[in-house]
Each structure stands twice: as C-alpha cells, then as structure tokens.
Amino acid sequence: MSEELVIRTLEKRDRAEWEVLWLGYNAFYGRSGETALAPEISQMTWTRFFDPYEPVHAMVAERGGKLLGLVHFLYHRSTIQIAPSCYLQDLFTAADARGLGVGRALIEAVYEHAKAAGIPRVYWQTRETNVAAMQLYDKVAEKPGFVIYHKKL
C-alpha cells in the first residue's frame, strides 16, 4: 500500500463503508446476531455525528478511496477539572489493515482534535482480552489502573 493514509472527519457519503466497519466493530465486541444493536441505535449514532449540538465526533482512516478504520469520541464535563475530557469510545480497524499504523493514526488524530479544542485529557477502555490492541495502547497512553463497573438498568 503505497498511497498515503488520510485521517479525516466522517462525511455523509461514507455511510455504506462506515456501516461495514461499524458492524465489524460491534461483532468484535459480541454485538451481532441476536445480540446486535437495534438499527435505531446505529441510525441515531450516525445522526449525532452530523448534529452540531452533539458532543459526539467521528473520523475515518482512508487510503486509496477505501475506509480502513473509524474512531468515535465525545467530549464531556468532569468533576475533577474545569476543561472537558475526551472519551474515545470506539476504535476499529479493518482486519486487512491491522498492523499498518491505522489505529495509531486514528488515536493521534483524536489527540490533535482534543488539543485544538482545549481539552487536556483523552481516555478510553478496552477488554482485558484485547491483547493486540493493548500492545498499541501501551505505547500511546498510560494505563491508570482503574477497574470499570457497570450495571444495566
């Protein structure tokens, strides 16, 4: 792959390719088949990316006109600092593009987006079993040692 990797804001024309990546991301985390997200959730997620009043953002990695990865992130308030924080919620690279720097480039793009917005902190979570991704994450961020709890209501 000799063409340059481009990280850019998601555009409405990307819907079909984004959806393939989005479904792949959700399948990776066990959200497929009977446990798939309801279509209205994916539709609302897509709509939020283009609503200027939403704090949700999306970028994609593209090479040669093909989308290779996606990243979704959102800004939110914090009780421990005045400036908002950035939560990197979803990061996914197509299987045939893994190991080519796509994930790192998407993370770095989120860092730059947050920095330009005056946001001093980017964080995310992953499953303990996502060993391949954690090899990258250990190089680009610090692991603070927190354990996450949640309860579905």
PDB file of C-alpha atoms in Angstrom:
ATOM      1  CA  MET A   1       0.000   0.000   0.000  1.00  0.00           C
ATOM      2  CA  SER A   2       1.925   2.957  -1.285  1.00  0.00           C
ATOM      3  CA  GLU A   3      -0.865   5.533  -1.152  1.00  0.00           C
ATOM      4  CA  GLU A   4      -0.901   7.893   1.805  1.00  0.00           C
ATOM      5  CA  LEU A   5      -3.114   7.199   4.790  1.00  0.00           C
ATOM      6  CA  VAL A   6      -5.540  10.079   5.332  1.00  0.00           C
ATOM      7  CA  ILE A   7      -7.374  10.691   8.601  1.00  0.00           C
ATOM      8  CA  ARG A   8     -10.409  12.881   8.086  1.00  0.00           C
ATOM      9  CA  THR A   9     -13.792  13.777   9.519  1.00  0.00           C
ATOM     10  CA  LEU A  10     -16.566  11.366   8.640  1.00  0.00           C
ATOM     11  CA  GLU A  11     -18.768  12.570   5.786  1.00  0.00           C
ATOM     12  CA  LYS A  12     -22.321  11.636   4.851  1.00  0.00           C
ATOM     13  CA  ARG A  13     -21.074   9.967   1.655  1.00  0.00           C
ATOM     14  CA  ASP A  14     -19.188   7.457   3.877  1.00  0.00           C
ATOM     15  CA  ARG A  15     -22.347   5.801   5.208  1.00  0.00           C
ATOM     16  CA  ALA A  16     -22.028   2.420   3.431  1.00  0.00           C
ATOM     17  CA  GLU A  17     -18.325   1.920   4.196  1.00  0.00           C
ATOM     18  CA  TRP A  18     -18.725   3.253   7.742  1.00  0.00           C
ATOM     19  CA  GLU A  19     -21.533   0.780   8.326  1.00  0.00           C
ATOM     20  CA  VAL A  20     -19.317  -2.154   7.308  1.00  0.00           C
ATOM     21  CA  LEU A  21     -16.671  -1.020   9.806  1.00  0.00           C
ATOM     22  CA  TRP A  22     -19.308  -0.288  12.467  1.00  0.00           C
ATOM     23  CA  LEU A  23     -20.795  -3.767  12.103  1.00  0.00           C
ATOM     24  CA  GLY A  24     -17.296  -5.263  12.300  1.00  0.00           C
ATOM     25  CA  TYR A  25     -16.571  -3.298  15.467  1.00  0.00           C
ATOM     26  CA  ASN A  26     -19.797  -4.405  17.078  1.00  0.00           C
ATOM     27  CA  ALA A  27     -19.240  -8.029  16.058  1.00  0.00           C
ATOM     28  CA  PHE A  28     -15.763  -7.872  17.640  1.00  0.00           C
ATOM     29  CA  TYR A  29     -17.419  -6.943  20.930  1.00  0.00           C
ATOM     30  CA  GLY A  30     -20.084  -9.626  20.623  1.00  0.00           C
ATOM     31  CA  ARG A  31     -22.876  -7.379  19.394  1.00  0.00           C
ATOM     32  CA  SER A  32     -24.086  -9.331  16.380  1.00  0.00           C
ATOM     33  CA  GLY A  33     -26.834 -11.793  15.513  1.00  0.00           C
ATOM     34  CA  GLU A  34     -29.352 -11.917  18.358  1.00  0.00           C
ATOM     35  CA  THR A  35     -27.236  -9.514  20.430  1.00  0.00           C
ATOM     36  CA  ALA A  36     -26.813  -6.941  17.631  1.00  0.00           C
ATOM     37  CA  LEU A  37     -27.550  -3.311  18.306  1.00  0.00           C
ATOM     38  CA  ALA A  38     -31.041  -2.274  17.315  1.00  0.00           C
ATOM     39  CA  PRO A  39     -30.970  -0.478  13.931  1.00  0.00           C
ATOM     40  CA  GLU A  40     -32.337   2.681  15.549  1.00  0.00           C
ATOM     41  CA  ILE A  41     -29.245   2.870  17.765  1.00  0.00           C
ATOM     42  CA  SER A  42     -26.906   2.787  14.773  1.00  0.00           C
ATOM     43  CA  GLN A  43     -29.112   5.320  12.978  1.00  0.00           C
ATOM     44  CA  MET A  44     -29.087   7.677  15.977  1.00  0.00           C
ATOM     45  CA  THR A  45     -25.321   7.291  16.326  1.00  0.00           C
ATOM     46  CA  TRP A  46     -24.904   8.195  12.641  1.00  0.00           C
ATOM     47  CA  THR A  47     -27.238  11.192  13.011  1.00  0.00           C
ATOM     48  CA  ARG A  48     -25.357  12.514  16.057  1.00  0.00           C
ATOM     49  CA  PHE A  49     -22.114  12.759  14.080  1.00  0.00           C
ATOM     50  CA  PHE A  50     -23.686  15.438  11.909  1.00  0.00           C
ATOM     51  CA  ASP A  51     -25.575  17.363  14.603  1.00  0.00           C
ATOM     52  CA  PRO A  52     -23.530  20.411  15.648  1.00  0.00           C
ATOM     53  CA  TYR A  53     -25.229  20.408  19.065  1.00  0.00           C
ATOM     54  CA  GLU A  54     -23.997  16.893  19.872  1.00  0.00           C
ATOM     55  CA  PRO A  55     -20.602  16.431  21.567  1.00  0.00           C
ATOM     56  CA  VAL A  56     -20.050  13.244  19.512  1.00  0.00           C
ATOM     57  CA  HIS A  57     -17.420  13.184  16.759  1.00  0.00           C
ATOM     58  CA  ALA A  58     -16.251  10.680  14.152  1.00  0.00           C
ATOM     59  CA  MET A  59     -13.179  10.349  11.981  1.00  0.00           C
ATOM     60  CA  VAL A  60     -12.108   7.719   9.499  1.00  0.00           C
ATOM     61  CA  ALA A  61      -8.862   6.441   8.076  1.00  0.00           C
ATOM     62  CA  GLU A  62      -8.824   6.287   4.293  1.00  0.00           C
ATOM     63  CA  ARG A  63      -6.282   5.023   1.791  1.00  0.00           C
ATOM     64  CA  GLY A  64      -6.847   4.932  -1.938  1.00  0.00           C
ATOM     65  CA  GLY A  65     -10.505   5.859  -1.553  1.00  0.00           C
ATOM     66  CA  LYS A  66     -11.238   2.978   0.833  1.00  0.00           C
ATOM     67  CA  LEU A  67     -12.097   3.359   4.519  1.00  0.00           C
ATOM     68  CA  LEU A  68      -9.760   1.277   6.694  1.00  0.00           C
ATOM     69  CA  GLY A  69     -10.796   2.360  10.174  1.00  0.00           C
ATOM     70  CA  LEU A  70     -13.025   4.508  12.308  1.00  0.00           C
ATOM     71  CA  VAL A  71     -12.865   6.335  15.593  1.00  0.00           C
ATOM     72  CA  HIS A  72     -15.761   7.846  17.554  1.00  0.00           C
ATOM     73  CA  PHE A  73     -15.204  10.135  20.505  1.00  0.00           C
ATOM     74  CA  LEU A  74     -17.132  12.538  22.656  1.00  0.00           C
ATOM     75  CA  TYR A  75     -16.458  15.468  24.920  1.00  0.00           C
ATOM     76  CA  HIS A  76     -17.960  15.657  28.392  1.00  0.00           C
ATOM     77  CA  ARG A  77     -17.716  17.625  31.624  1.00  0.00           C
ATOM     78  CA  SER A  78     -15.697  16.424  34.575  1.00  0.00           C
ATOM     79  CA  THR A  79     -15.804  16.947  38.307  1.00  0.00           C
ATOM     80  CA  ILE A  80     -12.004  16.894  38.596  1.00  0.00           C
ATOM     81  CA  GLN A  81     -11.051  19.573  36.074  1.00  0.00           C
ATOM     82  CA  ILE A  82     -12.542  22.704  34.532  1.00  0.00           C
ATOM     83  CA  ALA A  83     -11.958  21.746  30.914  1.00  0.00           C
ATOM     84  CA  PRO A  84     -13.959  18.885  29.414  1.00  0.00           C
ATOM     85  CA  SER A  85     -12.494  15.417  28.889  1.00  0.00           C
ATOM     86  CA  CYS A  86     -12.467  13.408  25.696  1.00  0.00           C
ATOM     87  CA  TYR A  87     -13.715   9.831  25.798  1.00  0.00           C
ATOM     88  CA  LEU A  88     -12.526   7.771  22.850  1.00  0.00           C
ATOM     89  CA  GLN A  89     -15.492   5.409  22.681  1.00  0.00           C
ATOM     90  CA  ASP A  90     -14.994   3.332  19.541  1.00  0.00           C
ATOM     91  CA  LEU A  91     -11.854   2.465  17.596  1.00  0.00           C
ATOM     92  CA  PHE A  92     -11.807  -0.132  14.848  1.00  0.00           C
ATOM     93  CA  THR A  93      -9.503  -1.076  12.009  1.00  0.00           C
ATOM     94  CA  ALA A  94     -10.476  -3.397   9.167  1.00  0.00           C
ATOM     95  CA  ALA A  95      -8.805  -6.804   9.523  1.00  0.00           C
ATOM     96  CA  ASP A  96      -6.740  -6.401   6.347  1.00  0.00           C
ATOM     97  CA  ALA A  97      -5.372  -3.048   7.573  1.00  0.00           C
ATOM     98  CA  ARG A  98      -4.234  -4.107  11.035  1.00  0.00           C
ATOM     99  CA  GLY A  99      -0.572  -3.635  11.855  1.00  0.00           C
ATOM    100  CA  LEU A 100      -0.234  -0.827   9.298  1.00  0.00           C
ATOM    101  CA  GLY A 101      -0.455   2.108  11.711  1.00  0.00           C
ATOM    102  CA  VAL A 102      -4.144   2.869  11.154  1.00  0.00           C
ATOM    103  CA  GLY A 103      -5.153   2.563  14.807  1.00  0.00           C
ATOM    104  CA  ARG A 104      -2.238   4.694  15.965  1.00  0.00           C
ATOM    105  CA  ALA A 105      -3.034   7.355  13.366  1.00  0.00           C
ATOM    106  CA  LEU A 106      -6.673   7.476  14.469  1.00  0.00           C
ATOM    107  CA  ILE A 107      -5.697   7.820  18.142  1.00  0.00           C
ATOM    108  CA  GLU A 108      -3.202  10.559  17.311  1.00  0.00           C
ATOM    109  CA  ALA A 109      -5.898  12.371  15.323  1.00  0.00           C
ATOM    110  CA  VAL A 110      -8.196  12.296  18.349  1.00  0.00           C
ATOM    111  CA  TYR A 111      -5.357  13.707  20.452  1.00  0.00           C
ATOM    112  CA  GLU A 112      -4.935  16.569  17.975  1.00  0.00           C
ATOM    113  CA  HIS A 113      -8.688  17.230  17.766  1.00  0.00           C
ATOM    114  CA  ALA A 114      -8.959  17.365  21.562  1.00  0.00           C
ATOM    115  CA  LYS A 115      -5.878  19.541  21.917  1.00  0.00           C
ATOM    116  CA  ALA A 116      -7.241  22.011  19.343  1.00  0.00           C
ATOM    117  CA  ALA A 117     -10.491  22.157  21.358  1.00  0.00           C
ATOM    118  CA  GLY A 118      -8.559  22.933  24.568  1.00  0.00           C
ATOM    119  CA  ILE A 119      -9.233  19.519  26.061  1.00  0.00           C
ATOM    120  CA  PRO A 120      -6.312  18.229  28.148  1.00  0.00           C
ATOM    121  CA  ARG A 121      -7.330  14.591  28.622  1.00  0.00           C
ATOM    122  CA  VAL A 122      -8.240  11.696  26.319  1.00  0.00           C
ATOM    123  CA  TYR A 123      -9.122   8.302  27.753  1.00  0.00           C
ATOM    124  CA  TRP A 124     -10.700   5.029  26.705  1.00  0.00           C
ATOM    125  CA  GLN A 125     -11.319   1.475  27.797  1.00  0.00           C
ATOM    126  CA  THR A 126     -10.920  -1.944  26.224  1.00  0.00           C
ATOM    127  CA  ARG A 127     -11.483  -5.517  27.189  1.00  0.00           C
ATOM    128  CA  GLU A 128      -8.688  -7.289  29.033  1.00  0.00           C
ATOM    129  CA  THR A 129      -8.715  -9.891  26.265  1.00  0.00           C
ATOM    130  CA  ASN A 130      -7.956  -7.321  23.547  1.00  0.00           C
ATOM    131  CA  VAL A 131      -4.236  -8.051  23.788  1.00  0.00           C
ATOM    132  CA  ALA A 132      -3.300  -6.941  20.270  1.00  0.00           C
ATOM    133  CA  ALA A 133      -4.859  -3.512  20.755  1.00  0.00           C
ATOM    134  CA  MET A 134      -3.310  -3.128  24.198  1.00  0.00           C
ATOM    135  CA  GLN A 135       0.149  -3.550  22.657  1.00  0.00           C
ATOM    136  CA  LEU A 136      -0.545  -0.330  20.778  1.00  0.00           C
ATOM    137  CA  TYR A 137      -2.335   1.395  23.666  1.00  0.00           C
ATOM    138  CA  ASP A 138       0.637   0.781  25.970  1.00  0.00           C
ATOM    139  CA  LYS A 139       2.775   2.768  23.511  1.00  0.00           C
ATOM    140  CA  VAL A 140       0.481   5.768  23.080  1.00  0.00           C
ATOM    141  CA  ALA A 141      -1.093   6.228  26.527  1.00  0.00           C
ATOM    142  CA  GLU A 142      -0.782   5.418  30.214  1.00  0.00           C
ATOM    143  CA  LYS A 143      -2.785   2.714  31.952  1.00  0.00           C
ATOM    144  CA  PRO A 144      -4.181   4.328  35.128  1.00  0.00           C
ATOM    145  CA  GLY A 145      -5.181   1.093  36.863  1.00  0.00           C
ATOM    146  CA  PHE A 146      -8.888   1.757  37.254  1.00  0.00           C
ATOM    147  CA  VAL A 147     -11.408  -1.067  37.165  1.00  0.00           C
ATOM    148  CA  ILE A 148     -14.722  -0.396  35.450  1.00  0.00           C
ATOM    149  CA  TYR A 149     -18.050  -1.459  36.933  1.00  0.00           C
ATOM    150  CA  HIS A 150     -21.424  -1.159  35.300  1.00  0.00           C
ATOM    151  CA  LYS A 151     -24.977  -2.334  35.771  1.00  0.00           C
ATOM    152  CA  LYS A 152     -27.666  -2.431  33.119  1.00  0.00           C
ATOM    153  CA  LEU A 153     -30.905  -0.910  34.343  1.00  0.00           C
TER     154      LEU A 153
END
